[in-house]
Short mmCIF file of C-alpha atoms in Angstrom, two decimals:
data_model
loop_
_atom_site.label_atom_id
_atom_site.label_comp_id
_atom_site.label_asym_id
_atom_site.label_seq_id
_atom_site.Cartn_x
_atom_site.Cartn_y
_atom_site.Cartn_z
CA UNK N 2 0.00 0.00 0.00
CA UNK N 3 1.40 3.43 -0.88
CA UNK N 4 2.78 5.60 1.87
CA UNK N 5 0.58 8.62 2.68
CA UNK N 6 3.14 11.07 1.22
CA UNK N 7 3.48 9.03 -1.97
CA UNK N 8 -0.31 8.83 -2.27
CA UNK N 9 -0.44 12.62 -2.02
CA UNK N 10 2.10 12.88 -4.83
CA UNK N 11 0.11 10.49 -7.01
CA UNK N 12 -3.11 12.37 -6.23
CA UNK N 13 -1.41 15.63 -7.24
CA UNK N 14 -0.54 14.11 -10.62
CA UNK N 15 -4.03 12.65 -11.05
CA UNK N 16 -5.53 16.08 -10.36
CA UNK N 17 -3.21 17.65 -12.94
CA UNK N 18 -1.66 19.92 -10.31
CA UNK N 19 1.97 18.77 -10.40
CA UNK N 20 4.39 21.62 -11.19
CA UNK N 21 6.16 21.39 -14.59
CA UNK N 22 9.60 20.76 -13.05
CA UNK N 23 8.21 17.88 -10.99
CA UNK N 24 6.46 16.43 -14.05
CA UNK N 25 9.71 16.59 -16.03
CA UNK N 26 11.63 14.82 -13.26
CA UNK N 27 8.96 12.14 -12.98
CA UNK N 28 8.80 11.66 -16.76
CA UNK N 29 12.52 10.84 -16.75
CA UNK N 30 12.01 8.40 -13.89
CA UNK N 31 14.22 10.39 -11.53
CA UNK N 32 11.65 11.15 -8.87
CA UNK N 33 12.61 9.50 -5.54
CA UNK N 34 9.41 7.59 -4.84
CA UNK N 35 8.39 3.93 -4.76
CA UNK N 36 8.54 2.21 -8.14
CA UNK N 37 4.83 1.29 -8.16
CA UNK N 38 3.85 4.94 -7.62
CA UNK N 39 6.32 6.07 -10.27
CA UNK N 40 4.83 3.56 -12.70
CA UNK N 41 1.36 5.02 -12.12
CA UNK N 42 2.69 8.56 -12.56
CA UNK N 43 4.56 7.67 -15.74
CA UNK N 44 1.40 6.21 -17.25
CA UNK N 45 -0.49 9.39 -16.33
CA UNK N 46 2.25 11.48 -17.93
CA UNK N 47 2.03 9.57 -21.23
CA UNK N 48 -1.19 11.57 -21.78
CA UNK N 49 0.20 14.89 -20.54
CA UNK N 50 -0.54 17.99 -22.61
CA UNK N 51 3.17 18.84 -22.47
CA UNK N 52 4.33 16.47 -25.19
CA UNK N 53 7.92 16.55 -23.93
CA UNK N 54 6.76 15.02 -20.64
CA UNK N 55 4.57 12.54 -22.49
CA UNK N 56 7.35 11.45 -24.81
CA UNK N 57 9.87 11.22 -21.98
CA UNK N 58 7.43 9.14 -19.90
CA UNK N 59 6.90 6.74 -22.82
CA UNK N 60 10.66 6.41 -23.31
CA UNK N 61 11.20 5.81 -19.60
CA UNK N 62 8.53 3.10 -19.51
CA UNK N 63 10.01 1.49 -22.64
CA UNK N 64 13.41 1.36 -20.94
CA UNK N 65 12.17 -0.58 -17.91
CA UNK N 66 12.70 -4.35 -18.03
CA UNK N 67 9.55 -6.38 -18.66
CA UNK N 68 10.16 -8.36 -15.46
CA UNK N 69 10.12 -5.17 -13.37
CA UNK N 70 6.93 -3.94 -15.03
CA UNK N 71 5.22 -7.33 -14.58
CA UNK N 72 6.17 -7.36 -10.89
CA UNK N 73 4.79 -3.85 -10.37
CA UNK N 74 1.59 -4.59 -12.32
CA UNK N 75 0.95 -7.57 -10.05
CA UNK N 76 0.47 -5.21 -7.09
CA UNK N 77 -3.11 -5.38 -5.77
CA UNK N 78 -3.21 -1.56 -5.69
CA UNK N 79 -2.33 -0.97 -9.33
CA UNK N 80 -4.97 1.03 -11.17
CA UNK N 81 -7.17 -0.21 -14.00
CA UNK N 82 -5.82 2.69 -16.09
CA UNK N 83 -2.24 1.52 -15.72
CA UNK N 84 -3.20 -2.05 -16.60
CA UNK N 85 -5.10 -0.75 -19.65
CA UNK N 86 -2.11 1.31 -20.78
CA UNK N 87 0.07 -1.78 -20.94
CA UNK N 88 -2.67 -3.95 -22.47
CA UNK N 89 -2.85 -1.50 -25.38
CA UNK N 90 0.86 -1.64 -26.21
CA UNK N 91 1.60 -3.06 -29.67
CA UNK N 92 4.43 -5.19 -28.33
CA UNK N 93 3.91 -6.76 -24.96
CA UNK N 94 5.97 -9.37 -23.17
CA UNK N 95 4.05 -12.56 -22.41
CA UNK N 96 4.74 -12.13 -18.71
CA UNK N 97 3.10 -8.71 -18.67
CA UNK N 98 0.09 -9.94 -20.64
CA UNK N 99 -0.36 -12.82 -18.20
CA UNK N 100 -0.20 -10.50 -15.18
CA UNK N 101 -2.81 -8.17 -16.69
CA UNK N 102 -5.08 -11.08 -17.60
CA UNK N 103 -4.92 -12.41 -14.05
CA UNK N 104 -5.36 -9.05 -12.32
CA UNK N 105 -8.74 -8.39 -10.67
CA UNK N 106 -8.47 -4.66 -11.49
CA UNK N 107 -8.13 -5.24 -15.24
CA UNK N 108 -11.04 -3.65 -17.07
CA UNK N 109 -13.26 -5.27 -19.67
CA UNK N 110 -11.66 -3.11 -22.38
CA UNK N 111 -8.11 -4.02 -21.35
CA UNK N 112 -8.95 -7.71 -21.31
CA UNK N 113 -10.77 -7.47 -24.65
CA UNK N 114 -7.64 -5.89 -26.15
CA UNK N 115 -5.54 -8.75 -24.80
CA UNK N 116 -7.92 -11.60 -25.69
CA UNK N 117 -6.51 -12.25 -29.20
CA UNK N 118 -2.93 -12.17 -27.88
CA UNK N 119 -3.30 -14.48 -24.89
CA UNK N 120 -2.65 -18.19 -25.14
CA UNK N 121 -5.53 -20.53 -24.40
CA UNK N 122 -3.70 -21.46 -21.22
CA UNK N 123 -3.55 -17.80 -20.15
CA UNK N 124 -7.27 -17.44 -20.86
CA UNK N 125 -8.30 -20.41 -18.71
CA UNK N 126 -8.36 -18.65 -15.30
CA UNK N 127 -10.62 -15.92 -16.67
CA UNK N 128 -12.83 -18.33 -18.57
CA UNK N 129 -13.31 -20.37 -15.40
CA UNK N 130 -14.54 -17.36 -13.41
CA UNK N 131 -18.21 -17.28 -14.43
CA UNK N 132 -19.09 -14.52 -11.98
CA UNK N 133 -16.38 -12.23 -13.37
CA UNK N 134 -17.19 -13.10 -16.99
CA UNK N 135 -20.69 -11.73 -16.49
CA UNK N 136 -19.07 -8.29 -16.10
CA UNK N 137 -16.75 -8.65 -19.11
CA UNK N 138 -18.97 -8.59 -22.23
CA UNK N 139 -16.32 -7.11 -24.55
CA UNK N 140 -13.78 -9.64 -23.37
CA UNK N 141 -16.20 -12.53 -23.95
CA UNK N 142 -16.95 -11.23 -27.47
CA UNK N 143 -13.22 -10.96 -28.22
CA UNK N 144 -12.64 -14.51 -26.98
CA UNK N 145 -15.55 -15.81 -29.06
CA UNK N 146 -13.98 -14.17 -32.14
CA UNK N 147 -10.93 -16.43 -31.81
CA UNK N 148 -10.70 -19.26 -34.32
CA UNK N 149 -8.66 -21.50 -32.00
CA UNK N 150 -11.25 -21.64 -29.23
CA UNK N 151 -12.20 -25.22 -28.30
CA UNK N 152 -15.83 -26.10 -29.06
CA UNK N 153 -16.69 -26.83 -25.42
CA UNK N 154 -15.42 -23.44 -24.30
CA UNK N 155 -17.27 -21.71 -27.15
CA UNK N 156 -20.51 -23.48 -26.17
CA UNK N 157 -20.09 -22.50 -22.53
CA UNK N 158 -19.45 -18.84 -23.43
CA UNK N 159 -22.34 -18.65 -25.88
#
């Protein structure tokens, strides 16, 4: 769970009230805060109106090892927005995709984006959670669009 001070910093970024110098430092990954908070801030900055901060944040995220990102995304406190950001990336390490697919905070849209890219094995935990599937209509549609879906799974989802 984030420290109170770090939560205040994240809330400042979410509210769009971080000073430009602080945004620039964060976008380069040089802000001295916990890595999970920095990850959330970097994702927020990828959409910043100051394109230099947005570009720097994207470059910083691209420079982080996939293992580190996967570990941070596995945190129970990670936001649905951060999970969605990574789900939408054109190239995504299998480990990151698997973490997003298994995360309870992953949104229907994020999971629908991932559905064509996940292996059948990675899909199984989600497909076995009938209660959760009821809240994931876009994901279910994306899974049903797959041509490699076993007939029994297709019948169950239909």
